[in-house]
Amino acid sequence: MRFSHVYVENKARQYPLTEEILKKTGDAHVIPIEHYKDIFDRPRQDTGAQKKAPALILAVREGARIFKGAPVCQSFGQRNFYYSSSMMNCLFDCEYCYLRGMYPSSNIVVFVNFEDYANDVKEFLKDGPLYVCASYDTDLIALNGLTGLSDRWTALAEENKDLLVELRTKAAPPDLKNVPNVIYAFTLSPAEIAAKYEKNVPSVDARIKAASRALDNGCKVRLCFDPMILTDNWEEIYGRFAESVARQIDLSRLTDVSVGCFRISKEYLSSMRKRCLDSEIAWYPYVIRNGVAQYEDDTDKKMQEFMRAELARHIAEEKIFTWN
């Protein structure tokens, strides 16, 4: 993707990654700024318009960079579950994405001080093995050609055998490096759901083929059927989809699979509703449980159990993780 405007924090200019990225942005208009929040946190931004042509912001992340895993995220049985955001926002435009309610802007922030992230990880590792989801609040693989951040997390994992990194994506990369302690997690949705709610995203078939190539290369691969979206004939749609994926990928070769229904914090949902007035996803009458907006308990349970049963025909049940 080409960016017409690149905002650069003054303190970010000293970092090699800044220069690497600027060399790739061609004739973009480069604008110096004091702090990324001066642009990213401006009031009354039109996030919908920004999504059509987002600006790029290069910044330095100060303070905390590694965070305890959120309750709405799956830990996959890992004890020391953390996440990190070396980039904020995503090129893709999925109607159900919680980032619509999380951030006040659709512009993309890249934090160029990756060495600080690496040092933080090494400090955490002093207390034992660490599981870090590095691509929750963005899609590092989708923008790796510009930022190289996916490669940097992969290299960090290679250097630290007690570090397990998950890189979640909706991209369809042609090749991925086989690193034993890196899990490439591909989010998949039925074609009917993707066509309606996933804008600017590679086709589901392209993602499935990318996951298959990664498996053939010996990579650890996770498939994420998450979030499941409640729709008419959802059982038929998701049942047919599970069988289609199983025909294209030997699911027994996967590290595991993730299943979960749409859920979002009530605060993010409130913000999403203010910005997405015509969104079916945002305006569904969710129930609030422990601060999380989700489908009615019976519906949520039924959907997850249905998908678990469909997948269990092709993969051991202990490899199927549901949200609750």
Tab-separated table of C-alpha atoms in Angstrom:
chain	number	residue	atom	x	y	z
A	1	MET	CA	0.000	0.000	0.000
A	2	ARG	CA	1.185	3.532	-0.777
A	3	PHE	CA	0.867	6.279	1.810
A	4	SER	CA	0.490	9.887	0.655
A	5	HIS	CA	1.388	11.318	4.075
A	6	VAL	CA	3.912	10.075	6.626
A	7	TYR	CA	4.089	11.757	10.016
A	8	VAL	CA	7.410	11.284	11.807
A	9	GLU	CA	8.074	12.027	15.457
A	10	ASN	CA	11.204	14.100	15.863
A	11	LYS	CA	12.706	11.541	18.225
A	12	ALA	CA	11.936	8.753	15.744
A	13	ARG	CA	14.283	10.158	13.090
A	14	GLN	CA	17.350	8.679	14.802
A	15	TYR	CA	16.149	5.075	14.422
A	16	PRO	CA	17.356	2.984	11.463
A	17	LEU	CA	13.874	1.518	10.951
A	18	THR	CA	12.529	5.008	10.282
A	19	GLU	CA	14.939	5.497	7.405
A	20	GLU	CA	14.235	2.015	6.072
A	21	ILE	CA	10.515	2.738	5.959
A	22	LEU	CA	10.883	6.237	4.488
A	23	LYS	CA	12.961	4.816	1.637
A	24	LYS	CA	10.012	2.571	0.777
A	25	THR	CA	7.333	5.268	0.896
A	26	GLY	CA	8.517	6.951	-2.289
A	27	ASP	CA	7.180	10.450	-2.835
A	28	ALA	CA	4.996	10.535	0.269
A	29	HIS	CA	4.752	13.899	1.991
A	30	VAL	CA	6.817	13.612	5.193
A	31	ILE	CA	5.614	15.787	8.072
A	32	PRO	CA	7.600	16.179	11.319
A	33	ILE	CA	5.595	16.020	14.549
A	34	GLU	CA	6.387	16.176	18.242
A	35	HIS	CA	4.281	13.211	19.387
A	36	TYR	CA	2.184	10.626	17.544
A	37	LYS	CA	-0.843	11.300	19.745
A	38	ASP	CA	-1.016	14.847	18.347
A	39	ILE	CA	-2.236	13.213	15.129
A	40	PHE	CA	-3.590	9.858	16.253
A	41	ASP	CA	-5.668	11.130	19.201
A	42	ARG	CA	-7.112	14.258	17.612
A	43	PRO	CA	-10.796	14.746	18.466
A	44	ARG	CA	-13.609	14.370	15.924
A	45	GLN	CA	-11.695	12.312	13.355
A	46	ASP	CA	-13.619	10.710	10.490
A	47	THR	CA	-12.331	7.150	10.870
A	48	GLY	CA	-14.401	5.935	7.925
A	49	ALA	CA	-12.831	8.420	5.528
A	50	GLN	CA	-9.381	7.757	6.957
A	51	LYS	CA	-9.777	4.035	6.322
A	52	LYS	CA	-9.931	4.710	2.581
A	53	ALA	CA	-6.538	6.447	2.623
A	54	PRO	CA	-4.838	6.163	6.011
A	55	ALA	CA	-1.738	8.117	6.893
A	56	LEU	CA	1.369	6.454	8.297
A	57	ILE	CA	2.807	7.626	11.610
A	58	LEU	CA	6.323	6.669	12.704
A	59	ALA	CA	6.810	6.940	16.445
A	60	VAL	CA	8.757	5.802	19.481
A	61	ARG	CA	6.869	3.689	22.016
A	62	GLU	CA	7.805	4.756	25.511
A	63	GLY	CA	6.702	3.233	28.801
A	64	ALA	CA	5.171	-0.231	28.881
A	65	ARG	CA	5.419	-2.292	25.706
A	66	ILE	CA	4.555	-5.813	26.910
A	67	PHE	CA	1.102	-6.333	28.463
A	68	LYS	CA	-0.737	-9.102	30.265
A	69	GLY	CA	-3.139	-10.956	27.969
A	70	ALA	CA	-6.662	-9.539	27.936
A	71	PRO	CA	-9.634	-11.600	29.217
A	72	VAL	CA	-11.302	-11.565	25.779
A	73	CYS	CA	-8.229	-13.248	24.266
A	74	GLN	CA	-7.321	-16.913	24.374
A	75	SER	CA	-4.185	-18.045	26.217
A	76	PHE	CA	-4.092	-21.550	24.624
A	77	GLY	CA	-3.092	-22.987	27.970
A	78	GLN	CA	0.016	-20.821	28.214
A	79	ARG	CA	0.759	-19.626	31.754
A	80	ASN	CA	2.758	-16.465	30.981
A	81	PHE	CA	0.434	-15.015	28.327
A	82	TYR	CA	1.236	-11.499	27.124
A	83	TYR	CA	0.692	-9.345	24.074
A	84	SER	CA	2.627	-6.515	22.504
A	85	SER	CA	1.767	-3.792	20.010
A	86	SER	CA	4.695	-2.692	17.877
A	87	MET	CA	2.150	-1.334	15.414
A	88	MET	CA	-1.343	0.106	15.874
A	89	ASN	CA	-4.266	-0.342	13.475
A	90	CYS	CA	-4.629	-2.486	10.399
A	91	LEU	CA	-4.763	-2.139	6.625
A	92	PHE	CA	-7.820	-4.359	6.483
A	93	ASP	CA	-11.327	-3.083	7.226
A	94	CYS	CA	-13.379	-5.773	8.957
A	95	GLU	CA	-16.740	-4.605	10.235
A	96	TYR	CA	-16.488	-6.766	13.340
A	97	CYS	CA	-12.980	-5.613	14.315
A	98	TYR	CA	-12.720	-4.317	17.880
A	99	LEU	CA	-10.124	-1.775	16.698
A	100	ARG	CA	-13.079	0.256	15.401
A	101	GLY	CA	-13.982	0.909	19.001
A	102	MET	CA	-10.502	0.848	20.484
A	103	TYR	CA	-8.735	3.607	18.565
A	104	PRO	CA	-9.913	7.156	17.739
A	105	SER	CA	-8.170	7.024	14.353
A	106	SER	CA	-7.771	4.762	11.326
A	107	ASN	CA	-4.243	5.983	10.678
A	108	ILE	CA	-1.483	3.432	11.156
A	109	VAL	CA	1.220	3.865	13.774
A	110	VAL	CA	4.525	2.017	13.506
A	111	PHE	CA	6.793	2.063	16.527
A	112	VAL	CA	10.350	2.139	15.235
A	113	ASN	CA	12.219	1.364	18.479
A	114	PHE	CA	11.993	-2.408	18.192
A	115	GLU	CA	15.253	-2.822	20.098
A	116	ASP	CA	13.409	-1.631	23.216
A	117	TYR	CA	10.728	-4.273	22.675
A	118	ALA	CA	13.433	-6.920	22.358
A	119	ASN	CA	15.077	-5.775	25.584
A	120	ASP	CA	11.711	-5.848	27.381
A	121	VAL	CA	11.106	-9.404	26.233
A	122	LYS	CA	14.521	-10.470	27.499
A	123	GLU	CA	13.732	-8.969	30.916
A	124	PHE	CA	10.450	-10.902	31.075
A	125	LEU	CA	12.241	-14.095	30.081
A	126	LYS	CA	14.332	-13.894	33.241
A	127	ASP	CA	11.196	-15.090	35.071
A	128	GLY	CA	10.682	-18.067	32.767
A	129	PRO	CA	9.165	-18.983	29.382
A	130	LEU	CA	7.003	-16.318	27.764
A	131	TYR	CA	4.116	-16.472	25.264
A	132	VAL	CA	3.651	-13.205	23.347
A	133	CYS	CA	0.905	-12.458	20.851
A	134	ALA	CA	2.623	-9.808	18.747
A	135	SER	CA	-0.099	-9.139	16.200
A	136	TYR	CA	-3.414	-8.624	17.998
A	137	ASP	CA	-3.890	-4.881	17.521
A	138	THR	CA	-2.690	-4.940	13.930
A	139	ASP	CA	-1.565	-7.330	11.178
A	140	LEU	CA	2.225	-7.343	11.167
A	141	ILE	CA	2.458	-9.871	8.356
A	142	ALA	CA	0.263	-7.757	6.060
A	143	LEU	CA	2.648	-4.790	6.355
A	144	ASN	CA	5.882	-6.723	6.744
A	145	GLY	CA	7.104	-5.643	3.338
A	146	LEU	CA	7.107	-2.047	4.558
A	147	THR	CA	8.028	-2.383	8.234
A	148	GLY	CA	9.852	-5.697	8.571
A	149	LEU	CA	8.334	-6.039	12.047
A	150	SER	CA	7.078	-9.565	11.482
A	151	ASP	CA	10.627	-10.555	10.512
A	152	ARG	CA	11.982	-8.844	13.616
A	153	TRP	CA	9.656	-10.760	15.938
A	154	THR	CA	10.598	-13.980	14.158
A	155	ALA	CA	14.303	-13.222	14.586
A	156	LEU	CA	13.733	-12.424	18.264
A	157	ALA	CA	12.104	-15.824	18.713
A	158	GLU	CA	15.053	-17.505	16.992
A	159	GLU	CA	17.405	-15.852	19.472
A	160	ASN	CA	15.334	-16.791	22.541
A	161	LYS	CA	14.146	-20.380	22.668
A	162	ASP	CA	11.939	-19.773	25.741
A	163	LEU	CA	9.968	-17.163	23.817
A	164	LEU	CA	6.867	-18.363	21.969
A	165	VAL	CA	5.488	-15.801	19.510
A	166	GLU	CA	2.092	-15.848	17.801
A	167	LEU	CA	1.711	-13.805	14.606
A	168	ARG	CA	-1.970	-13.598	13.725
A	169	THR	CA	-2.966	-12.546	10.225
A	170	LYS	CA	-5.605	-12.301	7.527
A	171	ALA	CA	-2.919	-11.872	4.897
A	172	ALA	CA	-1.858	-14.543	2.412
A	173	PRO	CA	1.961	-14.398	2.451
A	174	PRO	CA	3.749	-16.388	-0.259
A	175	ASP	CA	6.230	-17.850	2.206
A	176	LEU	CA	6.856	-17.870	5.936
A	177	LYS	CA	10.034	-18.764	7.774
A	178	ASN	CA	10.027	-22.000	9.742
A	179	VAL	CA	10.932	-21.088	13.320
A	180	PRO	CA	9.975	-23.733	15.918
A	181	ASN	CA	8.783	-21.187	18.494
A	182	VAL	CA	6.721	-19.028	16.136
A	183	ILE	CA	3.052	-19.824	15.522
A	184	TYR	CA	1.473	-18.387	12.390
A	185	ALA	CA	-2.233	-17.968	13.143
A	186	PHE	CA	-4.529	-17.538	10.142
A	187	THR	CA	-7.979	-16.096	10.819
A	188	LEU	CA	-10.577	-17.693	8.552
A	189	SER	CA	-14.241	-16.949	7.905
A	190	PRO	CA	-16.785	-18.549	5.592
A	191	ALA	CA	-16.952	-16.856	2.201
A	192	GLU	CA	-20.443	-15.555	2.990
A	193	ILE	CA	-19.150	-13.800	6.110
A	194	ALA	CA	-15.934	-12.567	4.514
A	195	ALA	CA	-17.760	-11.063	1.529
A	196	LYS	CA	-20.092	-9.126	3.799
A	197	TYR	CA	-17.872	-8.036	6.655
A	198	GLU	CA	-14.192	-8.263	5.614
A	199	LYS	CA	-13.146	-5.405	3.323
A	200	ASN	CA	-9.765	-5.232	1.593
A	201	VAL	CA	-8.853	-8.690	2.898
A	202	PRO	CA	-7.306	-11.477	0.772
A	203	SER	CA	-9.802	-14.156	-0.162
A	204	VAL	CA	-10.432	-17.031	2.214
A	205	ASP	CA	-9.057	-19.447	-0.389
A	206	ALA	CA	-5.847	-17.417	-0.607
A	207	ARG	CA	-5.453	-17.544	3.175
A	208	ILE	CA	-6.074	-21.288	3.251
A	209	LYS	CA	-3.445	-21.833	0.548
A	210	ALA	CA	-0.974	-19.659	2.491
A	211	ALA	CA	-1.592	-21.717	5.630
A	212	SER	CA	-1.098	-24.919	3.655
A	213	ARG	CA	2.203	-23.654	2.222
A	214	ALA	CA	3.372	-22.762	5.727
A	215	LEU	CA	2.556	-26.284	6.929
A	216	ASP	CA	4.441	-27.767	4.001
A	217	ASN	CA	7.418	-25.626	5.024
A	218	GLY	CA	7.315	-27.141	8.516
A	219	CYS	CA	5.906	-24.053	10.230
A	220	LYS	CA	3.673	-24.182	13.269
A	221	VAL	CA	0.214	-23.141	12.045
A	222	ARG	CA	-2.916	-22.262	13.973
A	223	LEU	CA	-6.293	-21.708	12.319
A	224	CYS	CA	-8.605	-19.244	14.010
A	225	PHE	CA	-12.333	-19.624	13.385
A	226	ASP	CA	-12.804	-16.513	15.430
A	227	PRO	CA	-14.943	-14.521	15.539
A	228	MET	CA	-17.913	-16.600	14.481
A	229	ILE	CA	-20.693	-14.258	13.401
A	230	LEU	CA	-24.353	-15.006	14.052
A	231	THR	CA	-26.251	-14.941	10.776
A	232	ASP	CA	-29.150	-16.681	9.074
A	233	ASN	CA	-28.391	-20.365	8.444
A	234	TRP	CA	-25.176	-20.078	10.445
A	235	GLU	CA	-25.071	-23.823	11.113
A	236	GLU	CA	-25.194	-24.647	7.417
A	237	ILE	CA	-22.650	-21.945	6.568
A	238	TYR	CA	-20.100	-22.871	9.237
A	239	GLY	CA	-20.617	-26.609	8.851
A	240	ARG	CA	-19.988	-26.423	5.119
A	241	PHE	CA	-16.994	-24.186	5.747
A	242	ALA	CA	-15.377	-26.557	8.244
A	243	GLU	CA	-15.639	-29.401	5.733
A	244	SER	CA	-14.219	-27.205	2.963
A	245	VAL	CA	-11.187	-26.248	5.052
A	246	ALA	CA	-10.629	-29.890	6.054
A	247	ARG	CA	-10.575	-30.902	2.380
A	248	GLN	CA	-7.868	-28.345	1.639
A	249	ILE	CA	-5.704	-28.724	4.759
A	250	ASP	CA	-4.878	-31.808	6.796
A	251	LEU	CA	-6.061	-30.388	10.105
A	252	SER	CA	-4.188	-33.055	12.063
A	253	ARG	CA	-0.959	-31.283	11.053
A	254	LEU	CA	-1.993	-28.046	12.784
A	255	THR	CA	-0.575	-26.907	16.090
A	256	ASP	CA	-4.156	-26.205	17.163
A	257	VAL	CA	-7.316	-24.330	16.235
A	258	SER	CA	-9.155	-21.479	17.896
A	259	VAL	CA	-12.942	-21.126	18.045
A	260	GLY	CA	-14.811	-18.129	19.421
A	261	CYS	CA	-17.879	-16.026	18.819
A	262	PHE	CA	-17.873	-12.264	18.379
A	263	ARG	CA	-17.231	-10.444	21.644
A	264	ILE	CA	-15.997	-6.986	22.523
A	265	SER	CA	-15.583	-4.921	25.672
A	266	LYS	CA	-18.644	-2.818	26.406
A	267	GLU	CA	-16.516	0.350	26.239
A	268	TYR	CA	-15.219	-0.474	22.762
A	269	LEU	CA	-18.735	-1.380	21.636
A	270	SER	CA	-20.016	2.000	22.800
A	271	SER	CA	-17.323	3.777	20.767
A	272	MET	CA	-17.935	1.529	17.764
A	273	ARG	CA	-21.630	2.382	17.782
A	274	LYS	CA	-20.891	6.099	17.751
A	275	ARG	CA	-18.680	5.709	14.691
A	276	CYS	CA	-20.524	2.943	12.810
A	277	LEU	CA	-24.151	4.020	12.758
A	278	ASP	CA	-25.175	1.581	10.001
A	279	SER	CA	-23.230	-1.466	11.201
A	280	GLU	CA	-25.215	-4.667	11.758
A	281	ILE	CA	-22.402	-5.995	13.886
A	282	ALA	CA	-22.192	-2.954	16.146
A	283	TRP	CA	-25.932	-2.660	16.705
A	284	TYR	CA	-26.804	-6.247	17.505
A	285	PRO	CA	-28.534	-6.391	20.945
A	286	TYR	CA	-25.672	-8.073	22.806
A	287	VAL	CA	-25.763	-9.063	26.429
A	288	ILE	CA	-23.089	-7.717	28.763
A	289	ARG	CA	-21.317	-10.232	30.953
A	290	ASN	CA	-18.298	-9.277	33.075
A	291	GLY	CA	-17.849	-6.140	31.013
A	292	VAL	CA	-17.877	-8.004	27.680
A	293	ALA	CA	-20.596	-7.617	25.030
A	294	GLN	CA	-21.426	-10.978	23.461
A	295	TYR	CA	-24.251	-13.095	22.101
A	296	GLU	CA	-26.804	-14.529	24.478
A	297	ASP	CA	-25.228	-17.296	26.588
A	298	ASP	CA	-27.188	-20.117	24.935
A	299	THR	CA	-26.394	-18.833	21.441
A	300	ASP	CA	-22.727	-18.317	22.195
A	301	LYS	CA	-22.404	-21.796	23.686
A	302	LYS	CA	-24.340	-23.454	20.880
A	303	MET	CA	-22.223	-21.851	18.162
A	304	GLN	CA	-18.898	-22.729	19.767
A	305	GLU	CA	-19.943	-26.291	20.571
A	306	PHE	CA	-21.217	-26.760	17.011
A	307	MET	CA	-17.905	-25.645	15.502
A	308	ARG	CA	-15.920	-27.716	17.980
A	309	ALA	CA	-17.892	-30.823	16.977
A	310	GLU	CA	-17.400	-30.126	13.264
A	311	LEU	CA	-13.662	-29.667	13.669
A	312	ALA	CA	-13.303	-32.664	15.996
A	313	ARG	CA	-14.021	-34.887	12.999
A	314	HIS	CA	-10.613	-33.881	11.651
A	315	ILE	CA	-8.409	-32.889	14.589
A	316	ALA	CA	-7.952	-34.124	18.152
A	317	GLU	CA	-10.288	-32.360	20.580
A	318	GLU	CA	-7.421	-31.374	22.860
A	319	LYS	CA	-6.152	-29.194	20.009
A	320	ILE	CA	-9.410	-27.239	19.808
A	321	PHE	CA	-9.500	-24.170	22.022
A	322	THR	CA	-12.730	-22.266	22.617
A	323	TRP	CA	-13.037	-18.867	24.222
A	324	ASN	CA	-15.167	-20.044	27.164
